[in-house]
Amino acid sequence: MTAEGSGVVFPADLNQLSAAVLTEALSERWPDAVVEHLEIVEAKRCGDGVASTADRVVLDLTYAAGSNSELPNRLILKTMLASPHAPAAMYENEVRFYGELREELDIEAPRAFASHFDPKTGRFGLLLEDLTAREARFPSAIEPVSLTEVRSILAHLATLHARFWNSPRFEGDLAWVPTPMSGGMFEVFDLIGLELIEDQVARYPFKQDLIAPLGRTLSELWDLL
């Protein structure tokens, strides 16, 4: 799967999303796949409490005869509609994770069927497995989660970190992976992190609800980092 520079650019307008675009997106890994028809089942927009920094679109696809039978008819398109909702580095990191790392990891995460990032525009698209088919639950940002769910999340993070702890690959094929102090989102947050967070909290009520129980201002929380 191509992480960047593939030539595939997902449109900002869902009305322009076509079977041809999806066929091109899938073609690098699934060259015999031809999408004949698509149906937009549902779209979750950034800031609605479910989708946070990207938009998610549920797609039902019909493939031409002879297309790979491994491809599911329902896929989730994670992309940006209208304008970017976050710095491009955030999207690039996610695309490269799914394009270059996901397949080798035995963790609970959606399978990626296509992953594309356009460095010129910052636009991206991920075609992902629909985890609801495996009865996964997707709570909103303000729904409580159980202690068991938190433990499961931490266990998966530990598995991921253990796999690559002190790996020499960070000097090779994984040199692009950012660290807490360099690369990726570090430069963005180092320069304007507090301003970005203040803007997000002011714009989206559900983020205000997340901060309120802490009993501190954003400036106070930022100083604790």
PDB file of N, CA and C in Angstrom, residues 14-86:
ATOM      1  N   LEU A  14     -18.206  14.718  -1.172  1.00  0.00           N
ATOM      2  CA  LEU A  14     -18.678  13.343  -1.339  1.00  0.00           C
ATOM      3  C   LEU A  14     -19.383  13.129  -2.674  1.00  0.00           C
ATOM      4  N   ASN A  15     -19.955  14.185  -3.221  1.00  0.00           N
ATOM      5  CA  ASN A  15     -20.624  14.048  -4.515  1.00  0.00           C
ATOM      6  C   ASN A  15     -19.639  13.716  -5.637  1.00  0.00           C
ATOM      7  N   GLN A  16     -18.359  13.975  -5.388  1.00  0.00           N
ATOM      8  CA  GLN A  16     -17.333  13.689  -6.390  1.00  0.00           C
ATOM      9  C   GLN A  16     -16.635  12.350  -6.145  1.00  0.00           C
ATOM     10  N   LEU A  17     -17.008  11.668  -5.085  1.00  0.00           N
ATOM     11  CA  LEU A  17     -16.431  10.350  -4.827  1.00  0.00           C
ATOM     12  C   LEU A  17     -17.047   9.358  -5.806  1.00  0.00           C
ATOM     13  N   SER A  18     -16.201   8.707  -6.579  1.00  0.00           N
ATOM     14  CA  SER A  18     -16.695   7.850  -7.652  1.00  0.00           C
ATOM     15  C   SER A  18     -16.126   6.451  -7.555  1.00  0.00           C
ATOM     16  N   ALA A  19     -16.742   5.539  -8.303  1.00  0.00           N
ATOM     17  CA  ALA A  19     -16.226   4.174  -8.390  1.00  0.00           C
ATOM     18  C   ALA A  19     -14.820   4.173  -8.969  1.00  0.00           C
ATOM     19  N   ALA A  20     -14.543   5.097  -9.888  1.00  0.00           N
ATOM     20  CA  ALA A  20     -13.214   5.170 -10.504  1.00  0.00           C
ATOM     21  C   ALA A  20     -12.146   5.553  -9.484  1.00  0.00           C
ATOM     22  N   VAL A  21     -12.462   6.509  -8.610  1.00  0.00           N
ATOM     23  CA  VAL A  21     -11.510   6.913  -7.569  1.00  0.00           C
ATOM     24  C   VAL A  21     -11.211   5.744  -6.638  1.00  0.00           C
ATOM     25  N   LEU A  22     -12.244   5.017  -6.243  1.00  0.00           N
ATOM     26  CA  LEU A  22     -12.053   3.885  -5.340  1.00  0.00           C
ATOM     27  C   LEU A  22     -11.288   2.755  -6.022  1.00  0.00           C
ATOM     28  N   THR A  23     -11.564   2.535  -7.295  1.00  0.00           N
ATOM     29  CA  THR A  23     -10.817   1.519  -8.048  1.00  0.00           C
ATOM     30  C   THR A  23      -9.336   1.871  -8.090  1.00  0.00           C
ATOM     31  N   GLU A  24      -9.044   3.140  -8.358  1.00  0.00           N
ATOM     32  CA  GLU A  24      -7.647   3.577  -8.396  1.00  0.00           C
ATOM     33  C   GLU A  24      -6.990   3.431  -7.028  1.00  0.00           C
ATOM     34  N   ALA A  25      -7.726   3.766  -5.971  1.00  0.00           N
ATOM     35  CA  ALA A  25      -7.173   3.661  -4.624  1.00  0.00           C
ATOM     36  C   ALA A  25      -6.831   2.221  -4.272  1.00  0.00           C
ATOM     37  N   LEU A  26      -7.668   1.295  -4.690  1.00  0.00           N
ATOM     38  CA  LEU A  26      -7.451  -0.119  -4.380  1.00  0.00           C
ATOM     39  C   LEU A  26      -6.428  -0.779  -5.299  1.00  0.00           C
ATOM     40  N   SER A  27      -6.165  -0.167  -6.438  1.00  0.00           N
ATOM     41  CA  SER A  27      -5.449  -0.862  -7.514  1.00  0.00           C
ATOM     42  C   SER A  27      -4.023  -1.249  -7.181  1.00  0.00           C
ATOM     43  N   GLU A  28      -3.349  -0.483  -6.336  1.00  0.00           N
ATOM     44  CA  GLU A  28      -1.946  -0.807  -6.070  1.00  0.00           C
ATOM     45  C   GLU A  28      -1.795  -2.166  -5.384  1.00  0.00           C
ATOM     46  N   ARG A  29      -2.676  -2.441  -4.443  1.00  0.00           N
ATOM     47  CA  ARG A  29      -2.596  -3.729  -3.752  1.00  0.00           C
ATOM     48  C   ARG A  29      -3.528  -4.766  -4.363  1.00  0.00           C
ATOM     49  N   TRP A  30      -4.605  -4.304  -4.966  1.00  0.00           N
ATOM     50  CA  TRP A  30      -5.615  -5.204  -5.533  1.00  0.00           C
ATOM     51  C   TRP A  30      -5.799  -4.843  -7.004  1.00  0.00           C
ATOM     52  N   PRO A  31      -4.832  -5.161  -7.851  1.00  0.00           N
ATOM     53  CA  PRO A  31      -4.859  -4.702  -9.249  1.00  0.00           C
ATOM     54  C   PRO A  31      -6.028  -5.222 -10.069  1.00  0.00           C
ATOM     55  N   ASP A  32      -6.636  -6.320  -9.623  1.00  0.00           N
ATOM     56  CA  ASP A  32      -7.766  -6.853 -10.392  1.00  0.00           C
ATOM     57  C   ASP A  32      -9.107  -6.352  -9.879  1.00  0.00           C
ATOM     58  N   ALA A  33      -9.078  -5.467  -8.894  1.00  0.00           N
ATOM     59  CA  ALA A  33     -10.329  -4.963  -8.316  1.00  0.00           C
ATOM     60  C   ALA A  33     -10.897  -3.831  -9.165  1.00  0.00           C
ATOM     61  N   VAL A  34     -12.162  -3.947  -9.500  1.00  0.00           N
ATOM     62  CA  VAL A  34     -12.865  -2.884 -10.224  1.00  0.00           C
ATOM     63  C   VAL A  34     -14.165  -2.606  -9.489  1.00  0.00           C
ATOM     64  N   VAL A  35     -14.291  -1.396  -8.971  1.00  0.00           N
ATOM     65  CA  VAL A  35     -15.522  -0.995  -8.295  1.00  0.00           C
ATOM     66  C   VAL A  35     -16.506  -0.512  -9.351  1.00  0.00           C
ATOM     67  N   GLU A  36     -17.644  -1.173  -9.429  1.00  0.00           N
ATOM     68  CA  GLU A  36     -18.653  -0.789 -10.424  1.00  0.00           C
ATOM     69  C   GLU A  36     -19.654   0.215  -9.875  1.00  0.00           C
ATOM     70  N   HIS A  37     -19.932   0.107  -8.587  1.00  0.00           N
ATOM     71  CA  HIS A  37     -20.964   0.965  -8.000  1.00  0.00           C
ATOM     72  C   HIS A  37     -20.643   1.191  -6.532  1.00  0.00           C
ATOM     73  N   LEU A  38     -20.958   2.373  -6.045  1.00  0.00           N
ATOM     74  CA  LEU A  38     -20.794   2.663  -4.621  1.00  0.00           C
ATOM     75  C   LEU A  38     -22.056   3.303  -4.076  1.00  0.00           C
ATOM     76  N   GLU A  39     -22.323   3.008  -2.835  1.00  0.00           N
ATOM     77  CA  GLU A  39     -23.439   3.636  -2.115  1.00  0.00           C
ATOM     78  C   GLU A  39     -22.906   4.194  -0.812  1.00  0.00           C
ATOM     79  N   ILE A  40     -23.182   5.469  -0.564  1.00  0.00           N
ATOM     80  CA  ILE A  40     -22.784   6.092   0.694  1.00  0.00           C
ATOM     81  C   ILE A  40     -23.871   5.803   1.721  1.00  0.00           C
ATOM     82  N   VAL A  41     -23.531   4.978   2.694  1.00  0.00           N
ATOM     83  CA  VAL A  41     -24.502   4.547   3.698  1.00  0.00           C
ATOM     84  C   VAL A  41     -24.637   5.583   4.801  1.00  0.00           C
ATOM     85  N   GLU A  42     -23.507   6.133   5.214  1.00  0.00           N
ATOM     86  CA  GLU A  42     -23.504   7.061   6.345  1.00  0.00           C
ATOM     87  C   GLU A  42     -22.214   7.863   6.312  1.00  0.00           C
ATOM     88  N   ALA A  43     -22.269   9.100   6.795  1.00  0.00           N
ATOM     89  CA  ALA A  43     -21.072   9.932   6.893  1.00  0.00           C
ATOM     90  C   ALA A  43     -21.029  10.579   8.269  1.00  0.00           C
ATOM     91  N   LYS A  44     -19.907  10.390   8.959  1.00  0.00           N
ATOM     92  CA  LYS A  44     -19.677  11.019  10.251  1.00  0.00           C
ATOM     93  C   LYS A  44     -18.682  12.145  10.042  1.00  0.00           C
ATOM     94  N   ARG A  45     -19.090  13.353  10.423  1.00  0.00           N
ATOM     95  CA  ARG A  45     -18.241  14.508  10.173  1.00  0.00           C
ATOM     96  C   ARG A  45     -17.412  14.860  11.395  1.00  0.00           C
ATOM     97  N   CYS A  46     -16.245  15.412  11.127  1.00  0.00           N
ATOM     98  CA  CYS A  46     -15.347  15.847  12.191  1.00  0.00           C
ATOM     99  C   CYS A  46     -16.062  16.805  13.136  1.00  0.00           C
ATOM    100  N   GLY A  47     -15.870  16.565  14.444  1.00  0.00           N
ATOM    101  CA  GLY A  47     -16.452  17.451  15.439  1.00  0.00           C
ATOM    102  C   GLY A  47     -17.819  17.048  15.916  1.00  0.00           C
ATOM    103  N   ASP A  48     -18.342  15.905  15.455  1.00  0.00           N
ATOM    104  CA  ASP A  48     -19.679  15.498  15.884  1.00  0.00           C
ATOM    105  C   ASP A  48     -19.654  14.665  17.162  1.00  0.00           C
ATOM    106  N   GLY A  49     -18.467  14.504  17.754  1.00  0.00           N
ATOM    107  CA  GLY A  49     -18.348  13.701  18.967  1.00  0.00           C
ATOM    108  C   GLY A  49     -17.975  12.266  18.686  1.00  0.00           C
ATOM    109  N   VAL A  50     -18.147  11.828  17.455  1.00  0.00           N
ATOM    110  CA  VAL A  50     -17.755  10.469  17.056  1.00  0.00           C
ATOM    111  C   VAL A  50     -16.480  10.534  16.224  1.00  0.00           C
ATOM    112  N   ALA A  51     -16.501  11.352  15.179  1.00  0.00           N
ATOM    113  CA  ALA A  51     -15.293  11.592  14.389  1.00  0.00           C
ATOM    114  C   ALA A  51     -14.614  12.840  14.935  1.00  0.00           C
ATOM    115  N   SER A  52     -13.312  12.757  15.183  1.00  0.00           N
ATOM    116  CA  SER A  52     -12.620  13.850  15.856  1.00  0.00           C
ATOM    117  C   SER A  52     -11.781  14.697  14.911  1.00  0.00           C
ATOM    118  N   THR A  53     -10.757  14.121  14.300  1.00  0.00           N
ATOM    119  CA  THR A  53      -9.865  14.905  13.448  1.00  0.00           C
ATOM    120  C   THR A  53      -9.960  14.516  11.979  1.00  0.00           C
ATOM    121  N   ALA A  54     -10.907  13.670  11.642  1.00  0.00           N
ATOM    122  CA  ALA A  54     -11.125  13.281  10.245  1.00  0.00           C
ATOM    123  C   ALA A  54     -12.595  12.927  10.079  1.00  0.00           C
ATOM    124  N   ASP A  55     -13.015  12.762   8.836  1.00  0.00           N
ATOM    125  CA  ASP A  55     -14.390  12.368   8.535  1.00  0.00           C
ATOM    126  C   ASP A  55     -14.414  10.885   8.184  1.00  0.00           C
ATOM    127  N   ARG A  56     -15.496  10.202   8.542  1.00  0.00           N
ATOM    128  CA  ARG A  56     -15.614   8.772   8.271  1.00  0.00           C
ATOM    129  C   ARG A  56     -16.881   8.509   7.469  1.00  0.00           C
ATOM    130  N   VAL A  57     -16.721   7.759   6.392  1.00  0.00           N
ATOM    131  CA  VAL A  57     -17.825   7.485   5.476  1.00  0.00           C
ATOM    132  C   VAL A  57     -17.984   5.977   5.336  1.00  0.00           C
ATOM    133  N   VAL A  58     -19.193   5.489   5.565  1.00  0.00           N
ATOM    134  CA  VAL A  58     -19.490   4.067   5.389  1.00  0.00           C
ATOM    135  C   VAL A  58     -19.912   3.848   3.941  1.00  0.00           C
ATOM    136  N   LEU A  59     -19.218   2.935   3.265  1.00  0.00           N
ATOM    137  CA  LEU A  59     -19.467   2.683   1.845  1.00  0.00           C
ATOM    138  C   LEU A  59     -19.885   1.242   1.612  1.00  0.00           C
ATOM    139  N   ASP A  60     -20.891   1.049   0.789  1.00  0.00           N
ATOM    140  CA  ASP A  60     -21.224  -0.278   0.264  1.00  0.00           C
ATOM    141  C   ASP A  60     -20.790  -0.308  -1.196  1.00  0.00           C
ATOM    142  N   LEU A  61     -19.928  -1.271  -1.524  1.00  0.00           N
ATOM    143  CA  LEU A  61     -19.347  -1.336  -2.861  1.00  0.00           C
ATOM    144  C   LEU A  61     -19.804  -2.579  -3.608  1.00  0.00           C
ATOM    145  N   THR A  62     -19.983  -2.424  -4.900  1.00  0.00           N
ATOM    146  CA  THR A  62     -20.241  -3.553  -5.796  1.00  0.00           C
ATOM    147  C   THR A  62     -19.060  -3.658  -6.747  1.00  0.00           C
ATOM    148  N   TYR A  63     -18.477  -4.857  -6.820  1.00  0.00           N
ATOM    149  CA  TYR A  63     -17.294  -5.062  -7.653  1.00  0.00           C
ATOM    150  C   TYR A  63     -17.666  -5.766  -8.956  1.00  0.00           C
ATOM    151  N   ALA A  64     -16.854  -5.533  -9.970  1.00  0.00           N
ATOM    152  CA  ALA A  64     -17.040  -6.228 -11.245  1.00  0.00           C
ATOM    153  C   ALA A  64     -16.666  -7.691 -11.098  1.00  0.00           C
ATOM    154  N   ALA A  65     -17.236  -8.519 -11.934  1.00  0.00           N
ATOM    155  CA  ALA A  65     -16.902  -9.944 -11.928  1.00  0.00           C
ATOM    156  C   ALA A  65     -15.402 -10.115 -12.137  1.00  0.00           C
ATOM    157  N   GLY A  66     -14.812 -11.013 -11.356  1.00  0.00           N
ATOM    158  CA  GLY A  66     -13.379 -11.254 -11.465  1.00  0.00           C
ATOM    159  C   GLY A  66     -12.549 -10.477 -10.476  1.00  0.00           C
ATOM    160  N   SER A  67     -13.173  -9.558  -9.732  1.00  0.00           N
ATOM    161  CA  SER A  67     -12.444  -8.835  -8.698  1.00  0.00           C
ATOM    162  C   SER A  67     -12.117  -9.777  -7.552  1.00  0.00           C
ATOM    163  N   ASN A  68     -11.079  -9.453  -6.805  1.00  0.00           N
ATOM    164  CA  ASN A  68     -10.635 -10.312  -5.712  1.00  0.00           C
ATOM    165  C   ASN A  68     -11.758 -10.531  -4.711  1.00  0.00           C
ATOM    166  N   SER A  69     -12.050 -11.794  -4.431  1.00  0.00           N
ATOM    167  CA  SER A  69     -13.161 -12.127  -3.531  1.00  0.00           C
ATOM    168  C   SER A  69     -12.859 -11.782  -2.081  1.00  0.00           C
ATOM    169  N   GLU A  70     -11.592 -11.472  -1.777  1.00  0.00           N
ATOM    170  CA  GLU A  70     -11.217 -11.128  -0.406  1.00  0.00           C
ATOM    171  C   GLU A  70     -11.677  -9.729  -0.023  1.00  0.00           C
ATOM    172  N   LEU A  71     -11.979  -8.918  -1.009  1.00  0.00           N
ATOM    173  CA  LEU A  71     -12.396  -7.548  -0.738  1.00  0.00           C
ATOM    174  C   LEU A  71     -13.821  -7.524  -0.194  1.00  0.00           C
ATOM    175  N   PRO A  72     -14.037  -6.886   0.950  1.00  0.00           N
ATOM    176  CA  PRO A  72     -15.391  -6.819   1.501  1.00  0.00           C
ATOM    177  C   PRO A  72     -16.249  -5.817   0.748  1.00  0.00           C
ATOM    178  N   ASN A  73     -17.541  -6.040   0.767  1.00  0.00           N
ATOM    179  CA  ASN A  73     -18.453  -5.111   0.099  1.00  0.00           C
ATOM    180  C   ASN A  73     -18.645  -3.828   0.894  1.00  0.00           C
ATOM    181  N   ARG A  74     -18.459  -3.905   2.202  1.00  0.00           N
ATOM    182  CA  ARG A  74     -18.576  -2.689   3.012  1.00  0.00           C
ATOM    183  C   ARG A  74     -17.193  -2.270   3.500  1.00  0.00           C
ATOM    184  N   LEU A  75     -16.853  -1.022   3.236  1.00  0.00           N
ATOM    185  CA  LEU A  75     -15.591  -0.455   3.690  1.00  0.00           C
ATOM    186  C   LEU A  75     -15.853   0.892   4.354  1.00  0.00           C
ATOM    187  N   ILE A  76     -14.920   1.282   5.203  1.00  0.00           N
ATOM    188  CA  ILE A  76     -14.973   2.589   5.843  1.00  0.00           C
ATOM    189  C   ILE A  76     -13.920   3.478   5.196  1.00  0.00           C
ATOM    190  N   LEU A  77     -14.344   4.601   4.670  1.00  0.00           N
ATOM    191  CA  LEU A  77     -13.411   5.583   4.132  1.00  0.00           C
ATOM    192  C   LEU A  77     -13.155   6.628   5.206  1.00  0.00           C
ATOM    193  N   LYS A  78     -11.910   6.707   5.638  1.00  0.00           N
ATOM    194  CA  LYS A  78     -11.506   7.764   6.566  1.00  0.00           C
ATOM    195  C   LYS A  78     -10.751   8.799   5.754  1.00  0.00           C
ATOM    196  N   THR A  79     -11.226  10.026   5.765  1.00  0.00           N
ATOM    197  CA  THR A  79     -10.658  11.057   4.903  1.00  0.00           C
ATOM    198  C   THR A  79     -10.970  12.420   5.489  1.00  0.00           C
ATOM    199  N   MET A  80     -10.731  13.468   4.719  1.00  0.00           N
ATOM    200  CA  MET A  80     -11.142  14.805   5.125  1.00  0.00           C
ATOM    201  C   MET A  80     -12.067  15.368   4.053  1.00  0.00           C
ATOM    202  N   LEU A  81     -13.185  15.864   4.484  1.00  0.00           N
ATOM    203  CA  LEU A  81     -14.116  16.535   3.588  1.00  0.00           C
ATOM    204  C   LEU A  81     -13.981  18.037   3.813  1.00  0.00           C
ATOM    205  N   ALA A  82     -14.189  18.809   2.789  1.00  0.00           N
ATOM    206  CA  ALA A  82     -13.982  20.265   2.847  1.00  0.00           C
ATOM    207  C   ALA A  82     -12.503  20.534   3.079  1.00  0.00           C
ATOM    208  N   SER A  83     -12.156  21.113   4.232  1.00  0.00           N
ATOM    209  CA  SER A  83     -10.758  21.485   4.482  1.00  0.00           C
ATOM    210  C   SER A  83     -10.159  20.589   5.555  1.00  0.00           C
ATOM    211  N   PRO A  84      -8.813  20.543   5.651  1.00  0.00           N
ATOM    212  CA  PRO A  84      -8.174  19.720   6.689  1.00  0.00           C
ATOM    213  C   PRO A  84      -8.600  20.144   8.086  1.00  0.00           C
ATOM    214  N   HIS A  85      -8.744  19.154   8.972  1.00  0.00           N
ATOM    215  CA  HIS A  85      -9.158  19.431  10.340  1.00  0.00           C
ATOM    216  C   HIS A  85      -7.981  19.394  11.302  1.00  0.00           C
ATOM    217  N   ALA A  86      -6.813  19.026  10.811  1.00  0.00           N
ATOM    218  CA  ALA A  86      -5.624  18.901  11.649  1.00  0.00           C
ATOM    219  C   ALA A  86      -4.399  19.067  10.758  1.00  0.00           C
TER     220      ALA A  86
END
